[in-house]
Coordinates of C-alpha atoms in Angstrom, one line a residue:
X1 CA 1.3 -29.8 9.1
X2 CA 3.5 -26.8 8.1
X3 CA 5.2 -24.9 10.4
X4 CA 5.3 -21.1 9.7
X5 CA 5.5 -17.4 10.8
X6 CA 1.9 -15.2 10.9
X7 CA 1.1 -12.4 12.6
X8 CA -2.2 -12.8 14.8
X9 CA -4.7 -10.8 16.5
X10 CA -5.1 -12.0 19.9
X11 CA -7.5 -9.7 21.0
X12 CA -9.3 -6.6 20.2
X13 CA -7.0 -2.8 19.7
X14 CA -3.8 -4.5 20.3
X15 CA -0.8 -4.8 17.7
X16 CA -0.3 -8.0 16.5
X17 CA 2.1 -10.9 17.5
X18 CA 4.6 -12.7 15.5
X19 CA 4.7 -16.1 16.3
X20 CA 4.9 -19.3 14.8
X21 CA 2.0 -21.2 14.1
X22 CA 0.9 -25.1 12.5
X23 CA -1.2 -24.8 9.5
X24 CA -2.8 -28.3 8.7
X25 CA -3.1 -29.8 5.3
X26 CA -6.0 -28.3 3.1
X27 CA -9.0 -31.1 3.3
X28 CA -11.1 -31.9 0.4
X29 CA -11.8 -28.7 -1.5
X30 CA -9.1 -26.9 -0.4
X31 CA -6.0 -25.3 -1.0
X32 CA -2.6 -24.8 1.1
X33 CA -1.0 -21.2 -0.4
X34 CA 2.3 -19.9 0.5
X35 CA 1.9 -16.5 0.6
X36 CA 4.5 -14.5 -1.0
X37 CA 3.1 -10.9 -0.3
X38 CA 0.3 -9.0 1.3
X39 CA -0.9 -5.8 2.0
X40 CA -2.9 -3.8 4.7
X41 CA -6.0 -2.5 4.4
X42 CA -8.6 -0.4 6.5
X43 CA -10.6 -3.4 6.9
X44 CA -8.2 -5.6 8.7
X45 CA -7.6 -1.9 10.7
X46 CA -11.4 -2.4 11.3
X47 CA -11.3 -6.0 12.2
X48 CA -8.6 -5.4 14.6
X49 CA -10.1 -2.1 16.5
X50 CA -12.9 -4.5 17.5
X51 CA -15.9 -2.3 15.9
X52 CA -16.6 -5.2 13.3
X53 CA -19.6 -7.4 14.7
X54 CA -18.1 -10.5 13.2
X55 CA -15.0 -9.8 14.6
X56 CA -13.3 -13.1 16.0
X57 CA -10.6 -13.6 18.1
X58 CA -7.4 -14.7 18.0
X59 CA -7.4 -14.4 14.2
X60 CA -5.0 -14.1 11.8
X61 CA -5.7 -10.8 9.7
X62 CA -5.2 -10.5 6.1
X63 CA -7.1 -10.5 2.6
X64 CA -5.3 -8.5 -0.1
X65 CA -2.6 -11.4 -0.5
X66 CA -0.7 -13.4 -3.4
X67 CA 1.0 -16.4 -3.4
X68 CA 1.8 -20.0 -4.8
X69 CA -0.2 -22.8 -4.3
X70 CA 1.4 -25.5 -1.9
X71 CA -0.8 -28.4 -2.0
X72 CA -4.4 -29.1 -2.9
X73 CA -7.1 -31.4 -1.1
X74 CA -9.1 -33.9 -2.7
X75 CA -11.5 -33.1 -5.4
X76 CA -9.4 -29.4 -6.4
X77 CA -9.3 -29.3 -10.0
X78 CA -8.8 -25.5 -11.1
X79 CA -5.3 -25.4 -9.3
X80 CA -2.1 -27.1 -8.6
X81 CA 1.0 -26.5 -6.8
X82 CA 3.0 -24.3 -8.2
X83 CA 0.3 -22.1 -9.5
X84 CA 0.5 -18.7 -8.8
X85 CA -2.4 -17.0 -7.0
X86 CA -4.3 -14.7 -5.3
X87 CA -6.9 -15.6 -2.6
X88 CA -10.6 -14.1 -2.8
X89 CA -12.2 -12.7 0.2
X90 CA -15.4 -13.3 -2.4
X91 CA -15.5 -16.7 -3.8
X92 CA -17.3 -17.5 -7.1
X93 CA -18.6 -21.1 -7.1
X94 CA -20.4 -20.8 -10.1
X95 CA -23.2 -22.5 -8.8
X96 CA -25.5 -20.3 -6.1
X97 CA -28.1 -18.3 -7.4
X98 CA -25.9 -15.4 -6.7
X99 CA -23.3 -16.5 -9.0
X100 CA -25.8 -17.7 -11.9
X101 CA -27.2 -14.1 -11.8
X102 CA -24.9 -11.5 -14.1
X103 CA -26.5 -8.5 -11.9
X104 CA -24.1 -9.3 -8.5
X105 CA -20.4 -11.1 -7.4
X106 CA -21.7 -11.8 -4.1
X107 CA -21.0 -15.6 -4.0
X108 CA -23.3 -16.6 -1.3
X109 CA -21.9 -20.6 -1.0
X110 CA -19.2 -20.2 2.1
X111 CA -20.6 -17.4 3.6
X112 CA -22.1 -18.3 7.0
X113 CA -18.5 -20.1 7.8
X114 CA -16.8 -17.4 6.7
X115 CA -18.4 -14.5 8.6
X116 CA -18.1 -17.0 11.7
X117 CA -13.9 -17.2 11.1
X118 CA -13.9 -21.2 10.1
X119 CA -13.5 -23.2 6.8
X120 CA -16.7 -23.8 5.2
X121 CA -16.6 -27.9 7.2
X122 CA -17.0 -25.3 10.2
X123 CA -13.1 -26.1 11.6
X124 CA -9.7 -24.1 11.7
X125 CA -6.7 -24.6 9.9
X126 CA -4.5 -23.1 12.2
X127 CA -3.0 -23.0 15.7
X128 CA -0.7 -21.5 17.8
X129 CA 0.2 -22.4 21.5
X130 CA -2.7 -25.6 21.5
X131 CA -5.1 -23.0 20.7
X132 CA -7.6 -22.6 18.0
X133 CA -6.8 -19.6 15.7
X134 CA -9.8 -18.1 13.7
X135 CA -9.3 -17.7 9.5
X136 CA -10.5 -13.8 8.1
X137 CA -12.7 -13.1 5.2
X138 CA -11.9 -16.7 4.2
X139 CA -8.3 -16.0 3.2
X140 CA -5.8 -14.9 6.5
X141 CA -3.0 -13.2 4.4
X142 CA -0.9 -12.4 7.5
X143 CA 0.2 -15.9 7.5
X144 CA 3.3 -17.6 5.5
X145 CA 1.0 -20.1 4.6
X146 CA -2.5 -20.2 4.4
X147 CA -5.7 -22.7 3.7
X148 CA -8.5 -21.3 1.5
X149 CA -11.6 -23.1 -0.2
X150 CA -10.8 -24.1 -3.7
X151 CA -13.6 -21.5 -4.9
X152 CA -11.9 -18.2 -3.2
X153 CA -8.7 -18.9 -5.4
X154 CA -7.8 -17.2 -8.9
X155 CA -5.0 -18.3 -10.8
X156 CA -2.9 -15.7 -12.3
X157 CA -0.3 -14.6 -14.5
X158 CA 2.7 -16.6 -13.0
X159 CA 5.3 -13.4 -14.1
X160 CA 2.8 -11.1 -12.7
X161 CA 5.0 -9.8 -9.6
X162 CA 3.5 -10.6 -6.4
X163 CA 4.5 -7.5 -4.5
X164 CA 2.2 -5.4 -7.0
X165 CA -0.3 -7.9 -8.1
X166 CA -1.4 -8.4 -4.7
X167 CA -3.2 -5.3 -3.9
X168 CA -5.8 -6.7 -6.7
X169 CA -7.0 -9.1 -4.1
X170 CA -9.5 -6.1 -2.7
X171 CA -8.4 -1.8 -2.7
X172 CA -7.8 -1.3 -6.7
X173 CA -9.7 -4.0 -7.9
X174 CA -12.7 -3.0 -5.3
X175 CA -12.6 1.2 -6.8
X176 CA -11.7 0.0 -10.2
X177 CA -14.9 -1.7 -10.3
X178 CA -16.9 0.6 -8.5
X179 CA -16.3 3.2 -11.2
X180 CA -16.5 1.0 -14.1
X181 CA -19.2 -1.7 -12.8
X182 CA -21.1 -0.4 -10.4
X183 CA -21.5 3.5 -11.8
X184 CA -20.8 2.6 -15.0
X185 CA -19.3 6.1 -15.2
X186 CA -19.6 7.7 -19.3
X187 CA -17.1 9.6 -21.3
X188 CA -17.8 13.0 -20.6
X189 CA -19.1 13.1 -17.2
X190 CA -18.1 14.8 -13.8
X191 CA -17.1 12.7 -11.2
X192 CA -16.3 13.5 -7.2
X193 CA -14.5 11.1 -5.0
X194 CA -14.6 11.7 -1.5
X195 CA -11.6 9.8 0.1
X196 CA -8.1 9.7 -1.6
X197 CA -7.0 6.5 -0.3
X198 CA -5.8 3.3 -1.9
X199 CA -9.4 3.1 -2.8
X200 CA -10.4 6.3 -3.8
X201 CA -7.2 6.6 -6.1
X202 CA -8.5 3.4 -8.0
X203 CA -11.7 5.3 -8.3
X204 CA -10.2 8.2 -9.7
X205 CA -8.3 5.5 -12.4
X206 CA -11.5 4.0 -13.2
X207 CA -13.2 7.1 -13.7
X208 CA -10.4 8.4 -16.1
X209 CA -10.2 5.5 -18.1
X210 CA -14.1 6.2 -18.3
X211 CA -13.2 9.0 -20.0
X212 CA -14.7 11.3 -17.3
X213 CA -13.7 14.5 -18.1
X214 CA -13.7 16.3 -15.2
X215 CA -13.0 14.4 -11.5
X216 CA -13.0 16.1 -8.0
X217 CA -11.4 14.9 -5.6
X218 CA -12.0 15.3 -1.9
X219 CA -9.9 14.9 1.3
X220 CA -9.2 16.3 4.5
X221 CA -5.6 15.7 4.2
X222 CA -3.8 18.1 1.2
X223 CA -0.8 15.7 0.8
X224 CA -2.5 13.3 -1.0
X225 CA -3.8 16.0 -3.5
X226 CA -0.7 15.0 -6.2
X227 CA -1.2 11.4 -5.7
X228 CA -4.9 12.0 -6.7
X229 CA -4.0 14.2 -9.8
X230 CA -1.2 11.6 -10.9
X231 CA -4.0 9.1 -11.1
X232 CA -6.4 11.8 -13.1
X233 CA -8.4 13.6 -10.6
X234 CA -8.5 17.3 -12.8
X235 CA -8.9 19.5 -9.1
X236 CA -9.1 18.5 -5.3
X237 CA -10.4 20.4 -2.5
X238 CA -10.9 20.5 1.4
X239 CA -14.0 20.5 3.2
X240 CA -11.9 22.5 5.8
X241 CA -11.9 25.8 3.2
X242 CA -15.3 26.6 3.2
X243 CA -18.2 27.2 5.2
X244 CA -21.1 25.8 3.5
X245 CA -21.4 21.7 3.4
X246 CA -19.5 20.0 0.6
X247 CA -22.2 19.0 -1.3
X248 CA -23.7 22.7 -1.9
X249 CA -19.6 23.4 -2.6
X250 CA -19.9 20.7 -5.3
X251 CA -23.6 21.8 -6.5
X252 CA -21.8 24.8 -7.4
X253 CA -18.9 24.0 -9.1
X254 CA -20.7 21.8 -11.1
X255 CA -23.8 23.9 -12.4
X256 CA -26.1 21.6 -10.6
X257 CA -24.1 18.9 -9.7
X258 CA -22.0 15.9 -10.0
X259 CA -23.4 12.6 -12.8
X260 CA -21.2 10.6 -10.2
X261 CA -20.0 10.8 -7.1
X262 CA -18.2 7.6 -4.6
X263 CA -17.7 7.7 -0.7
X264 CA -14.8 6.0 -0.4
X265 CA -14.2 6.5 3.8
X266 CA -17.3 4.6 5.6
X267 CA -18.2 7.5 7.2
X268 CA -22.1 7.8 7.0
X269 CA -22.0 11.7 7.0
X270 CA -20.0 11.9 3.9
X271 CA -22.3 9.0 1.8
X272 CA -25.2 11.9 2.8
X273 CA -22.8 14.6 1.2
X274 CA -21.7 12.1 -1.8
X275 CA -25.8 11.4 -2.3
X276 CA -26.6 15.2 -2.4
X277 CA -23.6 16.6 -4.4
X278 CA -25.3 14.5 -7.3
X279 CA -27.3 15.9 -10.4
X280 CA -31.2 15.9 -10.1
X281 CA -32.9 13.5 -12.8
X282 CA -29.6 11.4 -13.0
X283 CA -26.9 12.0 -10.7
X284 CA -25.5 8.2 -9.1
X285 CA -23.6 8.0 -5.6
X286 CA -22.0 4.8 -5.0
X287 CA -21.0 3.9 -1.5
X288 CA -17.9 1.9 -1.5
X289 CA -16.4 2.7 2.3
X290 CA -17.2 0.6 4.8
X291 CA -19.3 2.0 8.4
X292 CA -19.1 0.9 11.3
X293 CA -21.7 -1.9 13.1
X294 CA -24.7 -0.1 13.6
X295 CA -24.3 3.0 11.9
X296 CA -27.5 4.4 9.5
X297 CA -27.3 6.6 6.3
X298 CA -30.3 9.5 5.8
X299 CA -31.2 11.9 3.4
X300 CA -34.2 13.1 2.6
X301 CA -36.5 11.1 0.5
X302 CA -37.2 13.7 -1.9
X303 CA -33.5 13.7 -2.8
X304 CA -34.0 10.2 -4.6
X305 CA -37.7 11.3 -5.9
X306 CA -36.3 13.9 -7.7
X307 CA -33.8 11.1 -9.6
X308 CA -30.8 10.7 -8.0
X309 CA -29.9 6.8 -7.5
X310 CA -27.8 5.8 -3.8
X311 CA -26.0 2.0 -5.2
X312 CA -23.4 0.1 -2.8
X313 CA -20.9 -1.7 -4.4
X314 CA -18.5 -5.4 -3.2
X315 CA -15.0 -6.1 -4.6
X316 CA -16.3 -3.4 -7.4
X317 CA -18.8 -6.1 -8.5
X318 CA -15.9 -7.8 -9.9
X319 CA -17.2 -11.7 -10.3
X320 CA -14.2 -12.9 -8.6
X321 CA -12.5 -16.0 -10.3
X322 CA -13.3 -14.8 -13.6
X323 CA -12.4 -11.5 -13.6
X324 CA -9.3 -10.9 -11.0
X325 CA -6.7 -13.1 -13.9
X326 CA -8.0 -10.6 -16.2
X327 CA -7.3 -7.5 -14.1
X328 CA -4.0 -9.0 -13.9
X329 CA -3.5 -9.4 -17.3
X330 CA -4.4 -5.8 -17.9
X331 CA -2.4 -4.4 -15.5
X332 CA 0.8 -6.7 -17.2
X333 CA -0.6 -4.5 -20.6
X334 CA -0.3 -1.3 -18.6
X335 CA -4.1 -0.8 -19.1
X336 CA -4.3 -0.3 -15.6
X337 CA -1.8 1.2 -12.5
X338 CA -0.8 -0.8 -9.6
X339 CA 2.8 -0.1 -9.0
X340 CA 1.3 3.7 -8.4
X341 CA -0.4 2.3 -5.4
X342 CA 2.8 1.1 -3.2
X343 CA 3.7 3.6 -0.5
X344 CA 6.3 1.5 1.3
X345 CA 7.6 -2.5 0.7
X346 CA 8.8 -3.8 4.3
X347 CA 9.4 -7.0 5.6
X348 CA 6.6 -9.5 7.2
X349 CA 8.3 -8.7 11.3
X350 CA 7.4 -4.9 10.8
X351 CA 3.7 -5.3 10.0
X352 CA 2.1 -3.1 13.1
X353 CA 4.7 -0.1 11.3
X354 CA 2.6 -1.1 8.0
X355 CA -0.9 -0.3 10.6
X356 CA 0.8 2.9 12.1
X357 CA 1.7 4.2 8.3
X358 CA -1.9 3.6 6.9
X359 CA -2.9 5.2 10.4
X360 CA -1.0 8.2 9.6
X361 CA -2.9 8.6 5.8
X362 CA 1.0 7.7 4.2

């Protein structure tokens, strides 16, 4: 049993606690990861405000992590200690019908454990104060060590630098994808992004390396208008500055409309506006943001009869042992940004300043 720093959620909307925790051995199938570096995302945000329906509690937080393996259970054979990592939040076991079909990522193998906070033998790898902690989206990066299933591990470039590399784990890889995957966006087209996030900037990359040749980019918040046109959106604008909805704005600008668009937020309102700022006959909206628990999306039907195609989209549809190496490998080649995407590098003690930042859209 290792003895460690992590940062856990004991309950619902509060910040979270340092304190040390045990973290037992990884059992057959299984491996023990020192975790070198993670970031914060909306979805532990999510997690934490208590609006998530699989919510656990306490838990310890995390998913976009990267690390070096510790040990290994019995049976592990695709890593050893020493490797260098990064922990999936989708597994690929290669074996589900999920993973055997080339149309979907969406390893299906651990799933019911994971949603439920436990390994996939249905037990925890941690405590704190004799108490049972719960694991998150089968990877708890808040932790200085951590116990994943030997199917949500990749093994990566080991001079890949793990401050950078981590933010593969979920936000780039998750737009990336999204644009290249899931829309398959084509050289030439027009593309809108609503949401100029961490995610929505890895849209906007995607999209650009797409060769899309024109890409709007839409946010509330005007400061992160450069960001957005560093990572090749070609104009952004406000909903604020006009009267009309954004998607008649869009319709507009765009004689007709956008061949793409992404809703990169979770707000259902804005997948509507994504969905109708598209092209009749071929125009594809891809919702990548995350609602909350109960929340419905409408339009009306004869926005789709008239050929307009609504897609969702996981991890980008990245197939997630195969492909994460290889977005590391291209981001080592400069084919893709990363280092683009960190805001601010502090240490593990100041986490809830790392919530209150992304809080603040900096």
């Amino acid at each position: 049993v290792i003895k460690c720093k992590a940062a856990i959620a004991w309950e619902a909307g509060k910040p979270l606690s340092l304190e040390e925790v045990e973290v037992a051995p990884p059992k057959a199938h299984e491996v023990r990861i020192k975790i070198v570096a993670t970031a914060v995302c909306h979805t532990d945000a999510y997690t934490l405000s208590g609006a998530d329906p699989e919510g656990c509690f306490p838990v310890i937080l995390g998913h976009e992590g990267a690390g070096i393996v510790e040990s290994v259970g019995e049976g592990v054979t695709k890593v050893k200690p020493g490797d260098t990592v990064i922990p999936l939040y989708i597994p690929q076991c290669g074996e589900c019908k999920f993973c055997k079909n080339p149309k979907t990522n969406l390893c299906q193998k651990i799933r019911i454990t994971q949603g439920k906070g436990l390994m996939p033998d249905g037990t925890s790898r941690f405590t704190c104060k004799g108490k049972q902690i719960f694991h998150f989206m089968g990877t708890s990066t808040f932790s200085e060590y951590t116990v994943v299933a030997d199917i949500s591990v990749a093994k990566i470039d080991a001079a890949a630098p793990l401050d950078k590399v981590c933010l593969l784990g979920c936000g780039i890889s998750t737009g990336y994808g999204a644009a290249v995957n899931t829309a398959k966006v084509e050289s030439g087209s027009t593309c809108a992004v609503f949401g100029l996030g961490g995610v929505g900037l890895a849209v906007i990359m995607g999209c650009k390396i797409a060769g899309a040749s024109r890409i709007i980019g839409i946010d509330l918040n005007k400061e992160k208008y450069a960001k957005a046109k560093e990572f090749g959106a070609t104009e952004c604008i406000s909903p604020n500055d006009f009267k009309k909805p954004i998607q008649e704005v869009l319709v507009e600008m765009t004689d007709g409309g956008v061949d793409y668009s992404f809703e990169c937020i979770g707000n259902v309102g804005v997948m509507r506006a994504a969905l109708e700022a598209c092209h009749k006959g071929w125009g594809v909206s891809v919702i990548v943001g995350v609602a909350a628990a109960g929340q419905e999306i409408a339009t009306r039907p004869f926005q789709l009869v008239t050929g307009r195609t609504w897609k969702g989209t996981a991890f980008g549809g990245w197939k997630s042992v195969d492909n994460v190496p290889k977005l590391v490998t291209d981001y080592m080649s400069k084919k893709i940004k990363v280092d683009e995407f960190v805001t601010h590098t502090l240490p593990f003690n100041k986490i809830n300043e790392a919530f209150d930042l992304m809080h603040e859209g900096k």
